Coordinates of C-alpha atoms and ligand atoms in Angstrom, one line a residue:
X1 CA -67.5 106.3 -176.0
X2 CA -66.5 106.2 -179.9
X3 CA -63.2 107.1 -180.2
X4 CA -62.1 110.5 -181.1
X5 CA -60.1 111.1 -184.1
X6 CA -57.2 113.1 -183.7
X7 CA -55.8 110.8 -181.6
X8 CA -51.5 110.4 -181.7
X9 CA -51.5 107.0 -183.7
X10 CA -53.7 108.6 -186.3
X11 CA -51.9 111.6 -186.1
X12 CA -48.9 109.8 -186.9
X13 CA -50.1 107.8 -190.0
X14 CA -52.1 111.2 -191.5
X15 CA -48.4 112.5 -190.6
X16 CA -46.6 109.7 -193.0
X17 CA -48.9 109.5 -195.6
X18 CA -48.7 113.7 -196.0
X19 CA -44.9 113.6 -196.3
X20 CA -45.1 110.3 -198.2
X21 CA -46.9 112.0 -200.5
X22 CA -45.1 115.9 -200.2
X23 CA -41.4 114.6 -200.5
X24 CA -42.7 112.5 -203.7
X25 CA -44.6 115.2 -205.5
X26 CA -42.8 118.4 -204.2
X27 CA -44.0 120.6 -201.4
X28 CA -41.1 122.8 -199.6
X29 CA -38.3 124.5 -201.1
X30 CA -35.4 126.6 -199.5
X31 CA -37.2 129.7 -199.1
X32 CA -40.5 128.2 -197.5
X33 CA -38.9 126.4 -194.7
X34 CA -36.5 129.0 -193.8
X35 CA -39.8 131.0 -193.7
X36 CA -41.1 128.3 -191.2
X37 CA -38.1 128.3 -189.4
X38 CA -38.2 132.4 -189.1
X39 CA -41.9 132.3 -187.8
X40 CA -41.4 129.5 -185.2
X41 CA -38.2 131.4 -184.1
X42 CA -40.3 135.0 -183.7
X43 CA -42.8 132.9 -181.6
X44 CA -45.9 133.1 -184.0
X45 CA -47.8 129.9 -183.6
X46 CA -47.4 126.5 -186.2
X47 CA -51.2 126.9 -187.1
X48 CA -50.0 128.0 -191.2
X49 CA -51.9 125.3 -193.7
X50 CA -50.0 122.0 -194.2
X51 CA -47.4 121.8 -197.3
X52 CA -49.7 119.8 -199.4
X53 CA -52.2 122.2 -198.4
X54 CA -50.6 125.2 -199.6
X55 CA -49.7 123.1 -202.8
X56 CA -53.7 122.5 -203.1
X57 CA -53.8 126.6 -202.6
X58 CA -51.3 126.7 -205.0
X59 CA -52.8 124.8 -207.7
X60 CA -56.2 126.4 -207.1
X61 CA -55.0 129.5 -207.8
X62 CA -53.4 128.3 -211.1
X63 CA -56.4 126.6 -212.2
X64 CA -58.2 129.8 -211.7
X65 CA -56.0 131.6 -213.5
X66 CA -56.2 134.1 -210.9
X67 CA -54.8 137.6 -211.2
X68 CA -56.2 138.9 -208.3
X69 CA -56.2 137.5 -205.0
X70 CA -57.5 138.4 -202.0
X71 CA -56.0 136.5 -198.2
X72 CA -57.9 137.1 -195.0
X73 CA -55.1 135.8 -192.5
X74 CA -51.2 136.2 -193.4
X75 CA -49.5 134.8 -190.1
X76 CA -46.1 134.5 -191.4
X77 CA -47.0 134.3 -194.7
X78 CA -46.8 130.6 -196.0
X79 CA -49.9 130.1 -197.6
X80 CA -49.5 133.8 -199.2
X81 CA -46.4 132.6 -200.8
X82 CA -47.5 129.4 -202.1
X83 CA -50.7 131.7 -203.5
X84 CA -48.2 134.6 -204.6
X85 CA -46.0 132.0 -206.2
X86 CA -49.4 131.5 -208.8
X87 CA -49.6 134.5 -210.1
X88 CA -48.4 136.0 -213.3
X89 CA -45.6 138.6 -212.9
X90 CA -47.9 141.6 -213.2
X91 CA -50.3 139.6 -210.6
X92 CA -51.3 140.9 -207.5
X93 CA -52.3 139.5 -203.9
X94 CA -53.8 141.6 -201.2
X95 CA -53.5 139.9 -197.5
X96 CA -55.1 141.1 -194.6
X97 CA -53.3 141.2 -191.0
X98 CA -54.4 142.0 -187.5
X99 CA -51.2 141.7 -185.8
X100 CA -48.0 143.7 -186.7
X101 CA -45.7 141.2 -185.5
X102 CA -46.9 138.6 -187.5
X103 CA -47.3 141.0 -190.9
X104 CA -43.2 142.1 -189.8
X105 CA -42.4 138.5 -190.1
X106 CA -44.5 138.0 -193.4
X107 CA -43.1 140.5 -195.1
X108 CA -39.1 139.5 -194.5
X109 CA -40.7 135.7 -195.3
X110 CA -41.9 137.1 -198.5
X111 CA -39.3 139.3 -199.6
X112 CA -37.0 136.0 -199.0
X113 CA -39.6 134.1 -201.3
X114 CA -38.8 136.8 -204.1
X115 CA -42.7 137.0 -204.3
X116 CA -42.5 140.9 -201.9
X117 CA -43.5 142.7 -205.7
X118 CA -47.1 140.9 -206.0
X119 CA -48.2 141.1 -202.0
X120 CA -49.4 143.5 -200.2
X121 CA -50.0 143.3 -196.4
X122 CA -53.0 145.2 -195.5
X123 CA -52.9 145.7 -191.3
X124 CA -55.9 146.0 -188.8
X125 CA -58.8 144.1 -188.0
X126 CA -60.3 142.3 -191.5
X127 CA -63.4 143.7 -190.8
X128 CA -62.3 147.1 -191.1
X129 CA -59.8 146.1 -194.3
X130 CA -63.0 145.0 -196.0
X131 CA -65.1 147.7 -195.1
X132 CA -62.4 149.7 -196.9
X133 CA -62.1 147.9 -199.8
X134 CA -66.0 148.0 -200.6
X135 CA -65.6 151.9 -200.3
X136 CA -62.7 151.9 -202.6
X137 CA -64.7 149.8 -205.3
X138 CA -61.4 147.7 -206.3
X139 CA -61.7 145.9 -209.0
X140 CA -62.8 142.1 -208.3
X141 CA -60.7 139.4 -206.7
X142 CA -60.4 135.9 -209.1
X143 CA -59.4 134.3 -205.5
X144 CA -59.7 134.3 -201.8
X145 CA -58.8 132.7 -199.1
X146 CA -60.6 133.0 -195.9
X147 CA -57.9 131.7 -192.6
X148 CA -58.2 134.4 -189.6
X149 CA -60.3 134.4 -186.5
X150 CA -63.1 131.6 -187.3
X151 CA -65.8 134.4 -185.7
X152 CA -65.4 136.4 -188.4
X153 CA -65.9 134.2 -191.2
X154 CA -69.4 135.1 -191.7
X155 CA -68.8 139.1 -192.5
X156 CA -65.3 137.6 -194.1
X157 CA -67.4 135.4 -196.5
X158 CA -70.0 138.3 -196.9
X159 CA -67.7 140.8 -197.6
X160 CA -65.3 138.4 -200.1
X161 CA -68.6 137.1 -202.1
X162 CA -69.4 141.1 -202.4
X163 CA -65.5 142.0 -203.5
X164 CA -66.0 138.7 -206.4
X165 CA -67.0 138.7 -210.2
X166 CA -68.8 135.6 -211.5
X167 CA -66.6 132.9 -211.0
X168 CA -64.5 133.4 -208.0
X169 CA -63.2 131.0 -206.2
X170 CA -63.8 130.9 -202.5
X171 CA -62.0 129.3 -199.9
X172 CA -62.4 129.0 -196.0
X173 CA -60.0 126.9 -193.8
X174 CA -60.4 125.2 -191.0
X175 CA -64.5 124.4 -191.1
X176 CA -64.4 120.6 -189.8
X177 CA -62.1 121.2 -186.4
X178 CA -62.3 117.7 -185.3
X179 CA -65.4 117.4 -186.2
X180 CA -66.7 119.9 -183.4
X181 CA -68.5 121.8 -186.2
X182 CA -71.6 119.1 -186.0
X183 CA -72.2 120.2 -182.3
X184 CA -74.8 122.3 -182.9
X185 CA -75.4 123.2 -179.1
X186 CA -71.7 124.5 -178.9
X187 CA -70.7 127.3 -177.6
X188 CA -67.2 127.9 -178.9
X189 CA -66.9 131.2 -181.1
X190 CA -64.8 129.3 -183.4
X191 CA -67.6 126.8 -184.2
X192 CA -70.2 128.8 -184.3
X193 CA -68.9 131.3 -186.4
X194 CA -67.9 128.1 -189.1
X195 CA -71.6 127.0 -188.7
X196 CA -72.9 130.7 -189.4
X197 CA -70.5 131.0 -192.5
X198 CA -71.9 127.3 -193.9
X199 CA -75.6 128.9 -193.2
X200 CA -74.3 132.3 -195.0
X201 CA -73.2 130.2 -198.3
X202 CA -76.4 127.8 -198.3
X203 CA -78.6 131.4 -197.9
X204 CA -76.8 132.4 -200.9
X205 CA -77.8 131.3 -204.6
X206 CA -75.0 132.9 -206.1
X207 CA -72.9 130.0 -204.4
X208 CA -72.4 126.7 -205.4
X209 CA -69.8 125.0 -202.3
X210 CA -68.9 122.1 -201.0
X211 CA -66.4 120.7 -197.7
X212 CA -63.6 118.5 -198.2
X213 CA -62.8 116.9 -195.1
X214 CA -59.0 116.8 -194.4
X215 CA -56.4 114.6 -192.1
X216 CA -52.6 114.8 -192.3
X217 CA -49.4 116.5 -190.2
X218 CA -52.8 119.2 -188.8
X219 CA -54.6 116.4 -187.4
X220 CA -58.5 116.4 -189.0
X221 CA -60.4 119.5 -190.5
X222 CA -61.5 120.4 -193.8
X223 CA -62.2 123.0 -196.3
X224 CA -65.1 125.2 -197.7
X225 CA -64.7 125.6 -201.2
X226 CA -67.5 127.9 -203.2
X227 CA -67.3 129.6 -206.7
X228 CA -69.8 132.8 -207.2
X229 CA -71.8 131.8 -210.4
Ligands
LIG1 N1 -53.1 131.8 -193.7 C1 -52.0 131.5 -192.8 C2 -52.4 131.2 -191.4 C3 -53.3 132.3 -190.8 S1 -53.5 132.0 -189.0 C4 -51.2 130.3 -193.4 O1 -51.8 129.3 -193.6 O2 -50.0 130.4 -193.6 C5 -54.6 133.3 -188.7 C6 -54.1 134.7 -188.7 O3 -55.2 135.6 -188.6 C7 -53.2 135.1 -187.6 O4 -52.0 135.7 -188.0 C8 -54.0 136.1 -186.8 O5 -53.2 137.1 -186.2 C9 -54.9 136.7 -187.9 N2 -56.1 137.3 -187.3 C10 -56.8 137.0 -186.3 N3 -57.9 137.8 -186.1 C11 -57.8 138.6 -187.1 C12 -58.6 139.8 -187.5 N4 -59.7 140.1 -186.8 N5 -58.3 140.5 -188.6 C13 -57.2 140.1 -189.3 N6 -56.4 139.1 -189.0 C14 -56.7 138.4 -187.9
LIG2 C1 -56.0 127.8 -185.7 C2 -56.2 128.6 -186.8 C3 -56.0 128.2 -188.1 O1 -56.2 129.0 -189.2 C4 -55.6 126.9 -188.3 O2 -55.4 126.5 -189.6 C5 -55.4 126.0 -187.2 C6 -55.6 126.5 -186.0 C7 -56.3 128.2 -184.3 O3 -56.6 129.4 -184.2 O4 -56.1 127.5 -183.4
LIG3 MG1 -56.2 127.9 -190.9

């Protein structure tokens, strides 16, 4: 049997080398971890991006130049602060929330983050959230990030590609999961709705993607990046 990855030694090194590389370059401040701290004390689970991961969201959103941003998954809010943080003052960020508890939490997490003005919280099922923002015909989203139940992400992806302009940046965690994401003959929800979203985006010639393959403190996965040309 080839090892599996994922295993606690590698865990441990991915672990070092992420806050090597956070507590050199910067990736926490006072209001994130107390954010953290409130979500683990509510009970919501640790599953929120890494820190250098929601510096990489960070920085995507910057290089963007995005104005608009669209989140499908808010938990407690960490990667929509890091996001938020990107924005220009009059810059707005729409995130989309199935459970109240977690959105509660979110919104004292970003009120705390002095980033409440730019974010909005949308609750209910994503599905339905999209469904309304089509009928609304609001104006394009520069960015958006797709992180909530991984059988959705193919009406997620739809749905965000449809709410973009020409140059959008896409962006869908959690695709690699170990690695399960090759077994084609799986029958976990989560993996199959990855693979449908990867079929979605190479059906689609107004994308242009690619999958960067991630270890650190999260153990191995990896994220679908696509602009809409
Ligand atoms: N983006 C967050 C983590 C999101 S975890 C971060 O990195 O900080 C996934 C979130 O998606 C959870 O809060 C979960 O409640 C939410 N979720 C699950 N199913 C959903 C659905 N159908 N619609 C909207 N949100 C959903
Ligand atoms: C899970 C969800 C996530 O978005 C994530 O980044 C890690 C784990 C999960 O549902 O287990
Ligand atoms: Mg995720």
């Amino acid at each position: 049997m080839p090892q599996r990855p994922s295993e606690p030694e590698d865990l441990a090194r991915w672990g070092a080398v992420d806050r090597y590389f956070g507590t050199l370059l910067g990736d926490s401040d006072a209001a994130l971890d107390a954010g953290l701290r409130a979500a683990e004390a509510a009970g919501l689970p640790s599953i929120q991006v890494s820190p250098l991961q929601g510096k990489l969201l960070h920085l995507l959103a910057r290089a963007c130049r995005a104005r608009r941003i669209l989140e499908v998954g808010t938990l407690g809010g960490y990667s929509t602060t890091w996001m938020a943080r990107a924005l220009p003052p009059e810059g707005r960020l729409l995130t989309l929330e199935l459970e109240p508890r977690h959105a509660e939490v979110a919104r004292a997490n970003l009120v705390r983050a002095g980033v409440s003005d730019r974010v909005e919280i949308r609750l209910g099922p994503a599905s339905d959230s999209l469904a309304a923002l089509l009928r609304e015909a609001v104006p394009p989203f520069d960015m958006v990030f797709i992180d909530a139940d991984k059988a959705g992400y193919p009406g997620y992806l739809e749905a965000s590609v449809r709410l973009s302009r020409p140059g959008t940046l896409l962006v869908a965690d959690n695709v690699v999961r170990r690695g399960d994401v090759v077994e084609a003959g799986s029958s976990d929800p989560s993996v199959l709705g990855v693979r449908r979203m990867a079929e979605v985006i190479a059906a689609d010639p107004r994308l242009l993607a690619t999958v960067v393959q991630t270890v650190g403190v999260k153990g191995y996965d990896g994220l679908a990046v696509a602009i809409v040309l």
